[in-house]
Short mmCIF file of C-alpha atoms in Angstrom, two decimals:
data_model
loop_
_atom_site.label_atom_id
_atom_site.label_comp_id
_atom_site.label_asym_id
_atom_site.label_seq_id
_atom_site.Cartn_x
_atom_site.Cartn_y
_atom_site.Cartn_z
CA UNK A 13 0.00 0.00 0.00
CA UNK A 14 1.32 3.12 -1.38
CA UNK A 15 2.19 6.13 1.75
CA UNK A 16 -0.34 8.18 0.70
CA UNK A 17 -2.82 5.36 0.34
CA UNK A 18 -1.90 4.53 4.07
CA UNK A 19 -2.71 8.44 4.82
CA UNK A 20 -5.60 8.50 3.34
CA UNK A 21 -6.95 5.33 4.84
CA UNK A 22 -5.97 6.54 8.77
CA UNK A 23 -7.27 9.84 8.04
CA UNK A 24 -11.18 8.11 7.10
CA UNK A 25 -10.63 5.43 10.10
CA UNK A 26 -9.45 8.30 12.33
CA UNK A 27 -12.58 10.24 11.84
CA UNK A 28 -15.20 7.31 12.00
CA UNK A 29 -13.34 6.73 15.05
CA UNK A 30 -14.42 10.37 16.37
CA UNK A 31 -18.08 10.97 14.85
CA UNK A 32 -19.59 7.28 15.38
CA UNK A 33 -21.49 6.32 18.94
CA UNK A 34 -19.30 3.42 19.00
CA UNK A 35 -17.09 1.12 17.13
CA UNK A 36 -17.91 -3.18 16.88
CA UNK A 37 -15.02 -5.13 16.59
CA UNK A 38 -15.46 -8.90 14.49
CA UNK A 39 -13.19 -11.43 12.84
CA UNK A 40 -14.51 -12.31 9.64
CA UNK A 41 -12.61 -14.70 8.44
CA UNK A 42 -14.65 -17.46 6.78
CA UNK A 43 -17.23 -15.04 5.33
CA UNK A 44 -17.73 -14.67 1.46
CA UNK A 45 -18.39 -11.57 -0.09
CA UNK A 46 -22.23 -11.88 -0.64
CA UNK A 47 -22.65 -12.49 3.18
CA UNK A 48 -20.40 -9.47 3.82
CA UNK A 49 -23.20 -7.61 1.89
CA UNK A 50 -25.81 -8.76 3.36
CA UNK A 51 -24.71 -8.52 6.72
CA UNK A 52 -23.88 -4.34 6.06
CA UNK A 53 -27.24 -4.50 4.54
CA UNK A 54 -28.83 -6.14 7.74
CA UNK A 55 -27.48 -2.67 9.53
CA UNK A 56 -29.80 -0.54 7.62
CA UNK A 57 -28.02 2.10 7.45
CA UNK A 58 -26.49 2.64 10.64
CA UNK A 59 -23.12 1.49 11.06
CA UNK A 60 -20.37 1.39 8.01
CA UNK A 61 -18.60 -1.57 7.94
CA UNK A 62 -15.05 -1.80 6.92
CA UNK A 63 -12.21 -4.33 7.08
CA UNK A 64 -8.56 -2.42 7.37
CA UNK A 65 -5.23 -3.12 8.39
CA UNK A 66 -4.56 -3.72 12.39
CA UNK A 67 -1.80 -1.38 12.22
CA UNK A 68 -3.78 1.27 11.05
CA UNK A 69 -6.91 0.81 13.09
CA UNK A 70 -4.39 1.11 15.71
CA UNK A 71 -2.68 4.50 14.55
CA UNK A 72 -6.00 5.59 13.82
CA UNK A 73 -7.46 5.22 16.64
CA UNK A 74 -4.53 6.16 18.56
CA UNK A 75 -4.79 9.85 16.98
CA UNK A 76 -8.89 9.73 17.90
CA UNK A 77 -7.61 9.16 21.42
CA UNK A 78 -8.96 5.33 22.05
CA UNK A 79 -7.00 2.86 23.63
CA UNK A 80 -7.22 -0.45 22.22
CA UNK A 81 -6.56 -3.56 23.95
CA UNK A 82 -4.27 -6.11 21.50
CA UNK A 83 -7.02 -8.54 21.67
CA UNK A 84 -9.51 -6.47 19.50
CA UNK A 85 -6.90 -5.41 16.51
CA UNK A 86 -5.28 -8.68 16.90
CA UNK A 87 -5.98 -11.02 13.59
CA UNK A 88 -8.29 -10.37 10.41
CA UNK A 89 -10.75 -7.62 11.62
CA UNK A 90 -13.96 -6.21 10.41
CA UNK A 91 -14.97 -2.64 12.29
CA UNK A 92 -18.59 -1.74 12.66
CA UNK A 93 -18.50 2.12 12.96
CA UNK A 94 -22.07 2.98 14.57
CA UNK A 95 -24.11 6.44 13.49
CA UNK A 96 -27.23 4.86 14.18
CA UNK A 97 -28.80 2.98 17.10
CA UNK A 98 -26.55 1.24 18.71
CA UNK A 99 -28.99 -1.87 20.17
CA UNK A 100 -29.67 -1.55 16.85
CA UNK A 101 -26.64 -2.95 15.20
CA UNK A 102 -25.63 -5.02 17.68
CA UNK A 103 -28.71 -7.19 17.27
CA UNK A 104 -28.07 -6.94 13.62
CA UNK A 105 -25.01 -8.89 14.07
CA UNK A 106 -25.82 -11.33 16.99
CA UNK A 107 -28.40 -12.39 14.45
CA UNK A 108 -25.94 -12.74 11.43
CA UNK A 109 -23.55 -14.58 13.79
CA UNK A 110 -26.16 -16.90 15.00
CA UNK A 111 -26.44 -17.49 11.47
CA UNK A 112 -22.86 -17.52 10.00
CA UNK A 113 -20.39 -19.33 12.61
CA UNK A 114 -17.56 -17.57 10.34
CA UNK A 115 -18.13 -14.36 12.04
CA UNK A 116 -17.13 -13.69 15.79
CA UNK A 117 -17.62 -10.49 17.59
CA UNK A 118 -14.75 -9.64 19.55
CA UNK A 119 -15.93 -6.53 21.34
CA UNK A 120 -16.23 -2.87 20.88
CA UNK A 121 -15.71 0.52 22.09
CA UNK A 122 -18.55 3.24 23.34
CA UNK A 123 -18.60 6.26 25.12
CA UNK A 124 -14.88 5.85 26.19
CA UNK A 125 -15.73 2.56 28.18
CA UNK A 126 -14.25 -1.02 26.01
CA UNK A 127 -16.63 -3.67 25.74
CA UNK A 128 -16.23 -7.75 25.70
CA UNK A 129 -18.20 -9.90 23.77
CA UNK A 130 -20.33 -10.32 26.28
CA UNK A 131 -21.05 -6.53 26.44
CA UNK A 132 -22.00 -6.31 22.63
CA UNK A 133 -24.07 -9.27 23.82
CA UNK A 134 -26.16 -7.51 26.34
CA UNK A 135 -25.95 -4.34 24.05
CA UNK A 136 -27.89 -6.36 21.61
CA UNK A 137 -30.20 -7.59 24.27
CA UNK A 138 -31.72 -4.12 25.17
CA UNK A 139 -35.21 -3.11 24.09
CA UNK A 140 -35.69 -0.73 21.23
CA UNK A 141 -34.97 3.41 21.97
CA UNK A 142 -39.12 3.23 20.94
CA UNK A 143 -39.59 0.35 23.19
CA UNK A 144 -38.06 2.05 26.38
CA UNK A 145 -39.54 5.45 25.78
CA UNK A 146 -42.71 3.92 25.79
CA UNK A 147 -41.88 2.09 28.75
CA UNK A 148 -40.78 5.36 30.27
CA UNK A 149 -44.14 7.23 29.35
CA UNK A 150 -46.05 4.58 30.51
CA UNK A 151 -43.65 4.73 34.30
CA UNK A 152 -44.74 8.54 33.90
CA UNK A 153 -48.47 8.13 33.13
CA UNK A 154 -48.81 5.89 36.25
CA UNK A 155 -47.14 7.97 38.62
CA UNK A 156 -49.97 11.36 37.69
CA UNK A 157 -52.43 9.18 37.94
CA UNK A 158 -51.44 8.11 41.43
CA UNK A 159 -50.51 11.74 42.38
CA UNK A 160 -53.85 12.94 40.93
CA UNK A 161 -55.36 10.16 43.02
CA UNK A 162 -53.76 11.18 46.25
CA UNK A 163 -54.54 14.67 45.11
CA UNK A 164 -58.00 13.80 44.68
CA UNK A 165 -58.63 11.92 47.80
CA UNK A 166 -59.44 14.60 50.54
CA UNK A 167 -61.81 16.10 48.43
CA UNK A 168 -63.33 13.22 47.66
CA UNK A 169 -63.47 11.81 51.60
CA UNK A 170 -65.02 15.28 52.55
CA UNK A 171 -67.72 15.00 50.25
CA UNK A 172 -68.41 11.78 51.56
CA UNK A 173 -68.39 13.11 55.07
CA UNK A 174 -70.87 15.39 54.41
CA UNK A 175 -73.07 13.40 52.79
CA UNK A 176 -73.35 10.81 56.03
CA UNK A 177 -73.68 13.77 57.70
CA UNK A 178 -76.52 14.97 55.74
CA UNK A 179 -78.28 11.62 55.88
CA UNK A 180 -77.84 11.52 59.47
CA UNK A 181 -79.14 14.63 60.12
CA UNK A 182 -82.13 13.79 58.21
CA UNK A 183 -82.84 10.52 60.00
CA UNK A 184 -82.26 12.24 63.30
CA UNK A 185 -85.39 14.48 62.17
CA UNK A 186 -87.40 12.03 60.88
#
């Protein structure tokens, strides 16, 4: 690879580095082209996928300011730079590797913290952003109603009270 090849190259992993929400890291090995397509067309949109040199990953990401453990740019690699939802793509791929044994996540990086396998795993696990807004409105809608409730309850109690009284004062003069 020509020098200003290599440039160019750091210079696009270096800045998916910086704008995505986080980086997937996968061995591919094994995986034909058509299932590389499909499985960057399973992301819809929200992730780039690109296979590049360890050694630049690791300069790249190195001038982005990540740290990168030797186990995730260690052998053939496949980076899934997130713009999207990040649940998102990880289920994506825990579906496509359910499917394809060739292709192993490794980890990733998000929001400065690294991430095992096993994090990408529970990443992919998490409910929908639509899912847990809803969730959260419907946390929201139950707590008025209970503070309108409470609200509502002395009001409601005196009424009450002055209705006995009222009936008792009417039996008393009948």
């Amino acid at each position: 690879m020509a020098r200003d090849n290599k440039d160019a190259a750091i210079a696009e992993l270096k800045e998916l580095f910086e704008t995505s929400n986080a980086v997937l890291f996968t061995e591919y090995r094994g995986l034909t082209v058509g299932e590389m397509k499909d499985l960057r067309r399973s992301f819809q949109g929200e992730a780039v996928y690109k296979v590049a040199k360890n050694t630049l990953v690791n300069i790249a990401a190195t001038q982005a300011g990540v740290e990168l453990p030797d186990e995730l740019h260690s052998g053939p690699n496949a980076l899934a730079f997130i713009n999207g939802e990040v649940p998102n793509v990880a289920k994506a791929m825990k579906k496509f590797a359910s499917e394809h044994d060739a292709l192993q996540v490794k980890g990733g990086y998000m929001e400065g913290q690294l991430l095992d396998a096993s994090g990408v795993k529970a990443l992919a696990d998490l409910d929908s952003r639509e899912t847990l807004l809803g969730k959260s409105a419907g946390v929201l809608k139950a707590l008025l109603y209970k503070t309108a409730y409470v609200l509502d309850a002395p009001a409601s109690k005196a009424v009450r009270t002055v209705e006995a009284l009222r009936q008792k004062t009417e039996e008393a003069a009948a």
